[in-house]
Tab-separated table of C-alpha atoms in Angstrom:
chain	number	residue	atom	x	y	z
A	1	UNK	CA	10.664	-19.923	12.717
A	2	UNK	CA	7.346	-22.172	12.335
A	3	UNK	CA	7.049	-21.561	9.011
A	4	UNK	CA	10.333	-20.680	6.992
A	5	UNK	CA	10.080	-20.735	3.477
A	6	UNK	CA	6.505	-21.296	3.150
A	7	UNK	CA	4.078	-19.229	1.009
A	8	UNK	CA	0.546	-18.016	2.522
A	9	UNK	CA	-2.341	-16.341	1.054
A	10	UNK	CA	-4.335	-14.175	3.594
A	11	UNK	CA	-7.951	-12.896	2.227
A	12	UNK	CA	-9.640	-9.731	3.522
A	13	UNK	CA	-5.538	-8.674	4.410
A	14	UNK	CA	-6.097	-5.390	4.477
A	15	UNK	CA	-7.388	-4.468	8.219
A	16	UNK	CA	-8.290	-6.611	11.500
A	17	UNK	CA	-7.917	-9.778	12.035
A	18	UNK	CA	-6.869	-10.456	8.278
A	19	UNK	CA	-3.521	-7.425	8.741
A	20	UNK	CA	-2.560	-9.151	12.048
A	21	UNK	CA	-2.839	-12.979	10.285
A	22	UNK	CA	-0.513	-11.682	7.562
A	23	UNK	CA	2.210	-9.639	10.109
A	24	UNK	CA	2.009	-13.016	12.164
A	25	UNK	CA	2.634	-15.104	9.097
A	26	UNK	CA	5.616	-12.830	8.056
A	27	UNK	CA	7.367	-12.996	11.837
A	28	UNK	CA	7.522	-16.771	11.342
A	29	UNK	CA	8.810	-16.722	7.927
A	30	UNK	CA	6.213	-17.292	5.885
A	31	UNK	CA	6.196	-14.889	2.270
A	32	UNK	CA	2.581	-13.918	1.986
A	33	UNK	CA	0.237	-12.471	-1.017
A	34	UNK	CA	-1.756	-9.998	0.698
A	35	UNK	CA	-5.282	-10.004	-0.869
A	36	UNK	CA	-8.373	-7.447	-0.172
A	37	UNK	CA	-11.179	-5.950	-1.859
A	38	UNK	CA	-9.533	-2.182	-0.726
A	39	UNK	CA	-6.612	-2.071	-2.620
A	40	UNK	CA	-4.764	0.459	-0.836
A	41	UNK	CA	-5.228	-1.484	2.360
A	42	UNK	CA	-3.104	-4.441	0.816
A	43	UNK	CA	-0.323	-2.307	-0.755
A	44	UNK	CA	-0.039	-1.178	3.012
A	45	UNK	CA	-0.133	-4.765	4.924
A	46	UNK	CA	2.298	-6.105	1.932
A	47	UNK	CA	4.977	-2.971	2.113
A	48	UNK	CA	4.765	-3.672	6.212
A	49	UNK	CA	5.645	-7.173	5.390
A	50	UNK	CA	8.223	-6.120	3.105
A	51	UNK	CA	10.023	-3.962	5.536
A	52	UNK	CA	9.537	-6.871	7.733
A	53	UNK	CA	12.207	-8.781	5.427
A	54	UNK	CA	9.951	-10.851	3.788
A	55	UNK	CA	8.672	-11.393	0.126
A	56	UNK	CA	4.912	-9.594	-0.518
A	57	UNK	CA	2.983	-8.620	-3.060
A	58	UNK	CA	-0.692	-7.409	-2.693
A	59	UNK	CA	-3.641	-8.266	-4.735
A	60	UNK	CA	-7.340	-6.560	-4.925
A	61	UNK	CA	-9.693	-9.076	-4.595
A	62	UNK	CA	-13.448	-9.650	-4.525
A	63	UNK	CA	-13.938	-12.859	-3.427
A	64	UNK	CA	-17.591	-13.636	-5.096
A	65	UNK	CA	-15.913	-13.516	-8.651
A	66	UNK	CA	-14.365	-16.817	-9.511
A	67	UNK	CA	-12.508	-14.999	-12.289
A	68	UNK	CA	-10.927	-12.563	-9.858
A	69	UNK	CA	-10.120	-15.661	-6.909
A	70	UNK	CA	-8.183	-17.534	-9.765
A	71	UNK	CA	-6.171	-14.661	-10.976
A	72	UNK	CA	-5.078	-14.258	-7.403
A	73	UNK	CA	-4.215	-18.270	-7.369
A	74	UNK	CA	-2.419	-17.427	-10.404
A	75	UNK	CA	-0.165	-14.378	-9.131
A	76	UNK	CA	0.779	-16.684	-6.371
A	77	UNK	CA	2.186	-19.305	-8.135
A	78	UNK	CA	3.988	-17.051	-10.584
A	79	UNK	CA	5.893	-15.539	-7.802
A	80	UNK	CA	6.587	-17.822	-5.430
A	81	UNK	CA	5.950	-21.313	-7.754
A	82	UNK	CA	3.947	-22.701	-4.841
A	83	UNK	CA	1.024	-22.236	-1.823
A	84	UNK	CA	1.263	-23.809	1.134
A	85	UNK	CA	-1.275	-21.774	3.286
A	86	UNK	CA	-4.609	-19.881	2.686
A	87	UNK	CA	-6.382	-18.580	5.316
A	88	UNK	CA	-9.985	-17.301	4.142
A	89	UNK	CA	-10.837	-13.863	6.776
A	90	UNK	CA	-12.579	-11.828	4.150
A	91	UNK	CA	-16.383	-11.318	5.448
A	92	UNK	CA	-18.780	-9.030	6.172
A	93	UNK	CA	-21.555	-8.617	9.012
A	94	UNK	CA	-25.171	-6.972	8.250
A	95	UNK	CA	-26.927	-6.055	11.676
A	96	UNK	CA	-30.644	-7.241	11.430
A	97	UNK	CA	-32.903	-8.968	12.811
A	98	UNK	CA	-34.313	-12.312	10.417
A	99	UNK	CA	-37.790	-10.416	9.703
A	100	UNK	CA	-35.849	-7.520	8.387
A	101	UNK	CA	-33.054	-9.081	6.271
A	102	UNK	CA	-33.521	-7.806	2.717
A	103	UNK	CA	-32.943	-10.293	0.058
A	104	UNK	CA	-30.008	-7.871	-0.923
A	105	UNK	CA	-28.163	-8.308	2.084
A	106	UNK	CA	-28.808	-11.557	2.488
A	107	UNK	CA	-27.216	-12.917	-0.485
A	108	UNK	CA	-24.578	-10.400	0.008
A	109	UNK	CA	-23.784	-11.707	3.289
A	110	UNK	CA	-23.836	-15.662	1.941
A	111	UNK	CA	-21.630	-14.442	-0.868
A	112	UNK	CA	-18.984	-13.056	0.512
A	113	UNK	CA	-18.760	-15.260	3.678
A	114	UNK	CA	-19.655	-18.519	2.590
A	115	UNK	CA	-19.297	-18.449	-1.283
A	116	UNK	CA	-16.421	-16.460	-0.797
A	117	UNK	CA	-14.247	-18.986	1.178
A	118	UNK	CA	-15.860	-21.855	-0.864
A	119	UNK	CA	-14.349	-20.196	-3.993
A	120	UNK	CA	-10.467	-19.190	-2.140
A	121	UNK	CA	-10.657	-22.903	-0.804
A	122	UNK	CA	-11.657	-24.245	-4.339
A	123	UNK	CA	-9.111	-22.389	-6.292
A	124	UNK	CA	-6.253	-22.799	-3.874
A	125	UNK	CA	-6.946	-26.607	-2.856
A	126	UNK	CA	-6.575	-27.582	-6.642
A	127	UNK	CA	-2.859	-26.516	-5.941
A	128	UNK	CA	-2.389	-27.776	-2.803
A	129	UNK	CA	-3.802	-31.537	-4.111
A	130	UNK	CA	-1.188	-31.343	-6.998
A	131	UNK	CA	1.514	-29.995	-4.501
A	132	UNK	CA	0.246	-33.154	-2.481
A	133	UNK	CA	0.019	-30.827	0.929
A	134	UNK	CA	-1.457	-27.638	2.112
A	135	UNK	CA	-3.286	-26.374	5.017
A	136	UNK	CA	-6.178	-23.890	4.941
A	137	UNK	CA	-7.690	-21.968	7.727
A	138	UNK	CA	-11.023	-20.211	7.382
A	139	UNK	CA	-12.560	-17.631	9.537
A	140	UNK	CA	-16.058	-18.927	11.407
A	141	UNK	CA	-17.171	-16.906	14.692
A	142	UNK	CA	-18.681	-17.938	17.997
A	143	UNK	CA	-21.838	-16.962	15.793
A	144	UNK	CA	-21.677	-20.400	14.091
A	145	UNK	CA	-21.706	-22.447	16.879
A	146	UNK	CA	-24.821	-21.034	19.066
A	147	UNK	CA	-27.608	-18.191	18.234
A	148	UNK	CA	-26.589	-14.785	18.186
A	149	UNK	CA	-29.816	-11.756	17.335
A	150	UNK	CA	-29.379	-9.222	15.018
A	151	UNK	CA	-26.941	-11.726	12.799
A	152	UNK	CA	-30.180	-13.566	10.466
A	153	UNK	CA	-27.704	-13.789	7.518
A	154	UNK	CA	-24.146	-13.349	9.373
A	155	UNK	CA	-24.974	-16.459	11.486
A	156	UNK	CA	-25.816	-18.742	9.053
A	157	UNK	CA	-23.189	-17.775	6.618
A	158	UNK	CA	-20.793	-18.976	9.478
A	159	UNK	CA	-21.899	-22.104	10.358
A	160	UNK	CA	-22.011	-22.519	6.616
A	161	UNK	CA	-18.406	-21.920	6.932
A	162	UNK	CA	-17.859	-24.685	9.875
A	163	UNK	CA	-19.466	-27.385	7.739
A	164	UNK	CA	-17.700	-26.828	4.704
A	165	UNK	CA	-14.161	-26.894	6.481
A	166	UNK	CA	-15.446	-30.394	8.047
A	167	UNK	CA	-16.007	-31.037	4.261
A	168	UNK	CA	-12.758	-30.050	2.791
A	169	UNK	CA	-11.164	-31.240	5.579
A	170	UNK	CA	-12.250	-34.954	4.967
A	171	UNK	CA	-12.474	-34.983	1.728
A	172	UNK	CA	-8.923	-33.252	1.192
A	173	UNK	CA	-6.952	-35.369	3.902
A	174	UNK	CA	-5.923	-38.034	1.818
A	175	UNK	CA	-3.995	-35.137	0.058
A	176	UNK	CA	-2.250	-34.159	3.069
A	177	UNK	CA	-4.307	-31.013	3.038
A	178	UNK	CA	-5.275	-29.773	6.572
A	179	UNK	CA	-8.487	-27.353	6.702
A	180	UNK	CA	-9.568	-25.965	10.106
A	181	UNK	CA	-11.325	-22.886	11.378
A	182	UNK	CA	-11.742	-20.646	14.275
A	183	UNK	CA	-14.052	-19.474	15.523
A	184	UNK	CA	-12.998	-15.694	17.363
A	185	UNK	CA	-15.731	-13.986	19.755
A	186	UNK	CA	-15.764	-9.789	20.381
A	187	UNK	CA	-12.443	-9.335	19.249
A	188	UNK	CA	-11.846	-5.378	18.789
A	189	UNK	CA	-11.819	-4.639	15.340
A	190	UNK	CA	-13.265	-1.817	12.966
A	191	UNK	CA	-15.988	-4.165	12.524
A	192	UNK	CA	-16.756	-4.700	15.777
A	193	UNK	CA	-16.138	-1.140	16.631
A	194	UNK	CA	-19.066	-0.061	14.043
A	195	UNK	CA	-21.524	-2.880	15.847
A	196	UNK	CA	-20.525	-1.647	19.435
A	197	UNK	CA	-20.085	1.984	18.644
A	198	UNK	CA	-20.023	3.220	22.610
A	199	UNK	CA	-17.681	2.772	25.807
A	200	UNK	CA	-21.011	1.808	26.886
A	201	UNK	CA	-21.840	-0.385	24.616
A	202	UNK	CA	-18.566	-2.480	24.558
A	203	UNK	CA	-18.570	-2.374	28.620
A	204	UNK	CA	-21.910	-4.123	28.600
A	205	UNK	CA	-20.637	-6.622	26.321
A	206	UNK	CA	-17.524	-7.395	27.984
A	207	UNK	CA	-18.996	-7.788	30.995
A	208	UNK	CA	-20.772	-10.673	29.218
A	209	UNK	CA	-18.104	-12.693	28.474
A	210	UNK	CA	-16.019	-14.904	31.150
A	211	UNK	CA	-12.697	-13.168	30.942
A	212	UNK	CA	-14.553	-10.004	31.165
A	213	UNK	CA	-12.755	-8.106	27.488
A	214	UNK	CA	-12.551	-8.405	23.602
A	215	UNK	CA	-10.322	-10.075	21.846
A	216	UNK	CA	-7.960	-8.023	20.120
A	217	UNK	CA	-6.373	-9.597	16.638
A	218	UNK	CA	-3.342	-10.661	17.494
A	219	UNK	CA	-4.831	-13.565	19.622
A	220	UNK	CA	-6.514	-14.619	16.472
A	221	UNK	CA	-3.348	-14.507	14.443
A	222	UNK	CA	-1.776	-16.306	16.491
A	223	UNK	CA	-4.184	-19.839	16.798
A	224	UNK	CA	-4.148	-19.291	13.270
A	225	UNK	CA	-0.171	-19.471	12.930
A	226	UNK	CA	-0.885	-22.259	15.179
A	227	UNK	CA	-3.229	-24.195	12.492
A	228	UNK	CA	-1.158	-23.515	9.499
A	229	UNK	CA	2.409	-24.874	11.100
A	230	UNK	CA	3.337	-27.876	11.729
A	231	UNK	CA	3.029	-28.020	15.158
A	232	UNK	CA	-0.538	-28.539	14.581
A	233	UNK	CA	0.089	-31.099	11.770
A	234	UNK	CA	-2.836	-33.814	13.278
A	235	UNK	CA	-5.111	-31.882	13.395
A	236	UNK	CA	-7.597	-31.911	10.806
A	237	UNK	CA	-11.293	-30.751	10.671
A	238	UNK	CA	-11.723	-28.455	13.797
A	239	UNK	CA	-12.687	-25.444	14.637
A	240	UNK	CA	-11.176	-23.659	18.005
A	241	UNK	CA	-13.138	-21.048	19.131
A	242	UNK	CA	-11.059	-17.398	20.651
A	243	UNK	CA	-13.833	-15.923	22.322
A	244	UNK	CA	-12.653	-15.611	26.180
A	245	UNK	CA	-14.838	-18.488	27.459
A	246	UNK	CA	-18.143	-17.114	25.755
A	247	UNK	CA	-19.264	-20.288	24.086
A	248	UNK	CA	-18.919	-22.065	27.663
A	249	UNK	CA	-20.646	-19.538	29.372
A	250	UNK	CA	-24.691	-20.105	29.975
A	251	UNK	CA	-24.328	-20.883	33.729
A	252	UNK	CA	-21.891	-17.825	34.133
A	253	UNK	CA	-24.264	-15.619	32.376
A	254	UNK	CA	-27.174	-17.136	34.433
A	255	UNK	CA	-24.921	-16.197	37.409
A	256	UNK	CA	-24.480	-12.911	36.290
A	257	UNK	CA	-27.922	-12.332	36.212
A	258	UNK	CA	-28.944	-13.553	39.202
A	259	UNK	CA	-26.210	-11.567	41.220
A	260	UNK	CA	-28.059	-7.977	39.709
């Protein structure tokens, strides 16, 4: 197993992308503190683990109070005396377009997406630099990388997520700390399922992007499992987008067009 007898923390754990990052962890041997802001959600993910044969414990967490983020760094280390992965997923997405952000959901957006990893990464990395290794994975989107509509605050809370991993990711290397990020596309989730709320909706989407489907969350966990082993151990500062070709697409898209 890629990652026997190491220790993981897995924000926004609960649901999506974040349940299938901790089951993935768990199949390769990794013990993993299961942290959400829906408690119920990560007593759920950590008993699956559990039954799984692995060690779990679940932790509610809102990760915009620093007093909250280092408890959670705290429960870690007093049951399993070390952390050798975090990988940030908690976020949220407000649909609007930039005129009609509200302040309120603007900084809501930046805190829990941006602040939010800045504050995991922050907390965790302090161990990780004593520990003298560590890698971290955060959550961007394909949202980061190129302009999306109806994502004024979502977008730029993402690419605010990019640059900080290049950030940590230099700054942290001479610690043998690894931070990278990916960067998923439509992958089917419930938050995705709330934004594209019709068989009609998601069809017209799909047919948008190159391999013609979502994502589902297992193809996320599993570039992520990717990251945090050591079969990715020189490779430092990237991001790998998971998006079925949509970030390479323009030309297809133009082709698409064209053909109706």
């Amino acid at each position: 197993m890629k990652l026997d007898q190491k220790v993981s923390i897995v924000t926004g754990g609960g649901q999506g992308i974040g349940r299938a990052v901790c089951l993935a962890l768990a199949q390769e041997g990794s013990d993993v503190l299961v942290a959400d802001i829906v408690g119920e959600t990560a007593y759920g993910v950590s008993g699956e683990i559990q039954q799984m044969g692995r060690k779990s414990i679940p932790f509610e967490l809102d990760v915009t109070r620093k007093n909250q983020v280092e408890e959670m760094t705290e429960k870690a280390l007093q049951a399993f005396n070390k952390i050798d992965i975090l990988v940030n997923v908690a976020g949220i997405f407000v649909k609007s377009r930039i005129e009609d952000v509200s302040e309120e959901d603007w900084d809501r957006v930046i805190a829990v997406n941006l602040k939010g990893t800045f504050l995991c990464s922050q907390s965790v990395g302090k161990v990780m630099i004593k520990q003298g290794a560590g890698s971290i994975v955060n959550l961007a989107s394909v949202a980061a990388h190129t302009p999306q509509i109806y994502s004024g605050a979502y977008s730029p809370s993402k690419a605010g997520v990019f640059l900080l991993t290049k950030i940590m990711a230099v700054e942290w290397a001479k610690y043998n700390i690894r931070v990278n990020a990916v960067s998923p596309g439509p992958i089917r989730t419930p938050m995705t399922d709330s934004i594209y709320n019709t068989e009609a909706l998601r069809n017209g989407r799909a047919r948008a992007i190159p391999l013609n489907r979502f994502g589902i969350p297992e193809e996320v966990a599993r570039t992520i499992v990717f990251l945090a082993s050591d079969d990715a151990s020189y490779i430092t500062g990237h991001a790998i987008a998971i998006d079925g070709g949509s970030l390479s697409s323009m030309f297809y898209l133009v082709g698409l067009l064209s053909a109706q």
